Short mmCIF file of C-alpha atoms in Angstrom, two decimals:
data_model
loop_
_atom_site.label_atom_id
_atom_site.label_comp_id
_atom_site.label_asym_id
_atom_site.label_seq_id
_atom_site.Cartn_x
_atom_site.Cartn_y
_atom_site.Cartn_z
CA ASP A 1 170.70 56.28 108.58
CA VAL A 2 169.41 53.07 110.12
CA LYS A 3 169.91 50.13 107.88
CA VAL A 4 168.08 46.84 108.19
CA THR A 5 169.02 44.20 105.65
CA GLN A 6 167.48 40.84 104.88
CA SER A 7 169.36 37.98 103.29
CA SER A 8 167.08 37.48 100.29
CA ARG A 9 164.47 39.54 98.43
CA TYR A 10 162.88 36.49 96.81
CA LEU A 11 162.98 32.85 97.84
CA VAL A 12 161.36 29.71 96.45
CA LYS A 13 161.27 26.58 98.59
CA ARG A 14 159.52 23.24 98.55
CA THR A 15 157.09 21.92 101.13
CA GLY A 16 158.92 20.32 104.03
CA GLU A 17 162.18 22.19 103.54
CA LYS A 18 163.83 24.01 106.42
CA VAL A 19 164.06 27.71 105.62
CA PHE A 20 166.29 30.34 107.20
CA LEU A 21 165.57 34.05 106.85
CA GLU A 22 168.30 36.33 108.12
CA CYS A 23 168.01 39.91 109.28
CA VAL A 24 170.83 42.26 110.25
CA GLN A 25 170.64 45.81 111.62
CA ASP A 26 173.57 48.15 111.97
CA MET A 27 172.31 50.63 114.58
CA ASP A 28 172.83 48.68 117.79
CA HIS A 29 169.09 48.39 118.37
CA GLU A 30 167.91 46.27 121.26
CA ASN A 31 164.58 45.23 119.77
CA MET A 32 164.06 43.18 116.65
CA PHE A 33 160.88 41.83 115.09
CA TRP A 34 159.68 39.40 112.46
CA TYR A 35 156.35 40.03 110.72
CA ARG A 36 154.53 38.49 107.85
CA GLN A 37 152.35 40.55 105.54
CA ASP A 38 149.52 39.09 103.48
CA PRO A 39 147.03 40.87 101.19
CA GLY A 40 144.06 42.28 103.08
CA LEU A 41 145.65 41.65 106.45
CA GLY A 42 147.74 43.91 108.62
CA LEU A 43 151.28 43.11 109.54
CA ARG A 44 151.19 40.15 111.90
CA LEU A 45 153.91 39.69 114.46
CA ILE A 46 155.55 36.28 114.48
CA TYR A 47 158.29 36.73 117.08
CA PHE A 48 160.23 39.55 118.62
CA SER A 49 163.36 39.87 120.69
CA TYR A 50 164.36 42.62 123.11
CA ASP A 51 167.85 41.36 123.85
CA VAL A 52 170.42 38.83 122.78
CA LYS A 53 169.22 35.26 123.36
CA MET A 54 165.79 36.58 124.40
CA LYS A 55 162.67 35.92 122.36
CA GLU A 56 158.96 36.39 122.78
CA LYS A 57 156.10 34.92 120.79
CA GLY A 58 153.99 37.28 118.79
CA ASP A 59 150.51 36.66 117.46
CA ILE A 60 151.29 33.81 115.04
CA PRO A 61 154.39 31.87 116.18
CA GLU A 62 153.17 28.43 115.13
CA GLY A 63 155.43 26.82 112.56
CA TYR A 64 158.24 29.30 113.18
CA SER A 65 161.21 29.64 115.49
CA VAL A 66 163.82 32.36 115.92
CA SER A 67 167.40 32.79 116.98
CA ARG A 68 169.25 35.83 118.29
CA GLU A 69 172.82 34.92 119.12
CA LYS A 70 174.19 38.39 118.38
CA LYS A 71 172.60 41.76 118.95
CA GLU A 72 172.64 42.76 115.29
CA ARG A 73 171.22 39.53 113.86
CA PHE A 74 167.76 38.01 114.19
CA SER A 75 166.97 34.84 112.27
CA LEU A 76 163.57 33.39 111.44
CA ILE A 77 163.39 29.65 110.89
CA LEU A 78 160.63 27.69 109.21
CA GLU A 79 161.22 24.20 110.52
CA SER A 80 159.20 22.50 107.78
CA ALA A 81 157.88 24.93 105.21
CA SER A 82 154.24 24.65 104.18
CA THR A 83 152.31 26.34 101.37
CA ASN A 84 150.38 28.50 103.85
CA GLN A 85 153.68 30.10 104.80
CA THR A 86 153.94 31.69 101.38
CA SER A 87 154.06 35.35 102.27
CA MET A 88 156.10 38.54 102.49
CA TYR A 89 158.33 38.47 105.56
CA LEU A 90 159.44 41.75 107.06
CA CYS A 91 162.11 42.26 109.68
CA ALA A 92 162.21 45.40 111.81
CA SER A 93 164.31 46.86 114.59
CA SER A 94 163.85 49.62 117.13
CA PRO A 95 165.90 51.22 119.88
CA GLY A 96 165.43 50.20 123.48
CA THR A 97 163.09 51.74 126.01
CA SER A 98 164.66 55.19 125.61
CA ASP A 99 162.93 55.61 122.26
CA LEU A 100 159.94 53.49 121.43
CA LYS A 101 158.69 55.71 118.66
CA THR A 102 159.62 53.93 115.51
CA GLN A 103 160.39 50.61 113.98
CA TYR A 104 162.75 50.47 111.03
CA PHE A 105 161.99 47.88 108.41
CA GLY A 106 164.11 45.81 106.10
CA PRO A 107 163.20 45.47 102.40
CA GLY A 108 161.30 42.22 102.96
CA THR A 109 161.67 38.66 101.71
CA ARG A 110 158.98 37.33 99.44
CA LEU A 111 158.80 33.59 100.10
CA LEU A 112 157.01 31.15 97.83
CA VAL A 113 156.53 27.60 99.12
CA LEU A 114 155.63 25.08 96.44
CA GLY B 1 139.80 43.03 122.10
CA GLN B 2 142.17 44.97 119.95
CA ASN B 3 141.13 46.12 116.51
CA ILE B 4 142.14 48.68 113.93
CA ASP B 5 139.97 49.72 110.99
CA GLN B 6 140.91 51.77 107.96
CA PRO B 7 139.45 51.92 104.45
CA THR B 8 140.83 49.39 102.00
CA GLU B 9 141.32 51.74 99.08
CA MET B 10 140.95 55.43 98.22
CA THR B 11 141.38 57.40 95.03
CA ALA B 12 142.35 61.06 94.76
CA THR B 13 143.53 63.54 92.16
CA GLU B 14 147.01 64.97 91.82
CA GLY B 15 147.23 68.34 93.59
CA ALA B 16 144.21 67.66 95.80
CA ILE B 17 143.88 66.83 99.52
CA VAL B 18 142.97 63.42 100.93
CA GLN B 19 142.17 62.27 104.45
CA ILE B 20 142.72 58.65 105.46
CA ASN B 21 140.88 57.63 108.61
CA CYS B 22 141.81 55.06 111.21
CA THR B 23 139.70 53.91 114.14
CA TYR B 24 141.02 51.68 116.86
CA GLN B 25 140.03 49.74 119.95
CA THR B 26 142.69 48.85 122.45
CA SER B 27 142.83 48.18 126.15
CA GLY B 28 145.77 50.45 126.88
CA PHE B 29 146.56 53.02 124.20
CA ASN B 30 150.19 54.11 124.12
CA GLY B 31 150.74 55.82 120.79
CA LEU B 32 149.59 55.71 117.17
CA PHE B 33 151.80 55.47 114.10
CA TRP B 34 151.35 56.07 110.40
CA TYR B 35 153.63 54.34 107.92
CA GLN B 36 153.86 54.60 104.14
CA GLN B 37 154.53 51.52 102.04
CA HIS B 38 155.14 51.63 98.31
CA ALA B 39 154.36 48.46 96.40
CA GLY B 40 157.04 45.83 96.93
CA GLU B 41 158.93 47.93 99.45
CA ALA B 42 159.28 48.13 103.22
CA PRO B 43 157.06 50.39 105.32
CA THR B 44 158.65 53.72 106.24
CA PHE B 45 157.73 55.82 109.26
CA LEU B 46 155.59 58.92 108.65
CA SER B 47 154.22 60.12 111.98
CA TYR B 48 153.62 59.38 115.63
CA ASN B 49 150.85 60.73 117.89
CA VAL B 50 150.47 60.04 121.57
CA LEU B 51 148.56 63.18 122.64
CA ASP B 52 145.36 64.58 121.18
CA GLY B 53 145.67 67.06 118.37
CA LEU B 54 147.29 67.66 115.04
CA GLU B 55 150.92 67.01 114.17
CA GLU B 56 152.06 68.68 110.96
CA LYS B 57 155.08 67.64 108.96
CA GLY B 58 155.31 69.29 105.56
CA ARG B 59 152.55 68.08 103.25
CA PHE B 60 151.52 65.39 105.72
CA SER B 61 149.59 65.89 108.98
CA SER B 62 148.28 63.39 111.49
CA PHE B 63 145.47 63.91 113.96
CA LEU B 64 144.54 61.95 117.07
CA SER B 65 141.49 61.87 119.33
CA ARG B 66 142.04 59.36 122.12
CA SER B 67 138.51 59.72 123.51
CA LYS B 68 137.06 58.75 120.13
CA GLY B 69 139.67 56.12 119.28
CA TYR B 70 140.23 57.95 116.02
CA SER B 71 143.07 59.22 113.90
CA TYR B 72 143.49 60.55 110.40
CA LEU B 73 146.37 61.17 108.05
CA LEU B 74 145.97 64.25 105.87
CA LEU B 75 147.95 64.52 102.66
CA LYS B 76 148.01 67.88 100.89
CA GLU B 77 149.13 68.86 97.38
CA LEU B 78 149.07 65.26 96.32
CA GLN B 79 151.82 64.04 94.02
CA MET B 80 151.90 60.90 91.90
CA LYS B 81 154.64 59.52 94.16
CA ASP B 82 152.14 59.52 97.05
CA SER B 83 150.49 56.50 95.48
CA ALA B 84 151.16 53.88 98.16
CA SER B 85 149.57 52.01 101.03
CA TYR B 86 149.24 53.85 104.32
CA LEU B 87 149.38 51.74 107.44
CA CYS B 88 147.93 52.73 110.80
CA ALA B 89 149.40 51.03 113.88
CA VAL B 90 148.69 51.35 117.59
CA ARG B 91 150.95 50.51 120.49
CA ASP B 92 149.28 48.90 123.46
CA ARG B 93 150.46 49.70 126.97
CA GLY B 94 150.42 46.01 127.77
CA SER B 95 153.55 45.54 125.71
CA ASN B 96 155.83 48.44 124.89
CA TYR B 97 157.40 46.62 122.02
CA GLN B 98 154.44 45.42 120.04
CA LEU B 99 152.37 47.33 117.52
CA ILE B 100 148.89 46.35 116.37
CA TRP B 101 148.57 47.01 112.66
CA GLY B 102 145.67 47.90 110.44
CA ALA B 103 145.41 46.23 107.03
CA GLY B 104 146.44 49.44 105.29
CA THR B 105 144.75 51.86 102.89
CA LYS B 106 145.83 51.73 99.27
CA LEU B 107 145.86 55.28 97.91
CA ILE B 108 145.65 55.71 94.15
CA ILE B 109 146.54 59.11 92.74
CA LYS B 110 145.14 60.01 89.31
CA PRO B 111 146.46 62.82 87.08
#
């Protein structure tokens, strides 16, 4: 079974803090994604990566950055956390172009910024 | 532009059948997905349609009409554990990696 893990299930941070969210997948997937999910809105893509050291902006990259130094790990960084970044953050991975059917999600990190 | 619409909430009775609709507008359709998400958990993949017609998988079926920009998820013999949100997502040909997501339909099952 594909396993996608995220470093924390719940996180509380203060405004202005630098926040790191880590995601690791164990199935050698090329593609990795970071979404945020807010009530009444669909999943919104923040950043994605289709290879090591490669990254592409999604729909809402402002206030975020990412790092992919190793294939299995994709980190989301909030440079200076703000209250409007309080949300559920979901990481996902998918195989390369040979199978674009599914994305596999981690359990999510619920972030509260005070 | 790109847009996906699905009802916000639906209620159904245990043992019954429910149909959750999804309509979409996209410039280059390249597949439609349904995911299930229980409260506080990650979405899990249910079905994928890229051609018109019905795909059946046990109690769940998914239908697609590309000409109408329309899909539905059909759940039969409803069980209490089917209470969850159901997310519709469309892949656009412009980017093979990105999915456009609907806001999800919260399904409440009553005894």
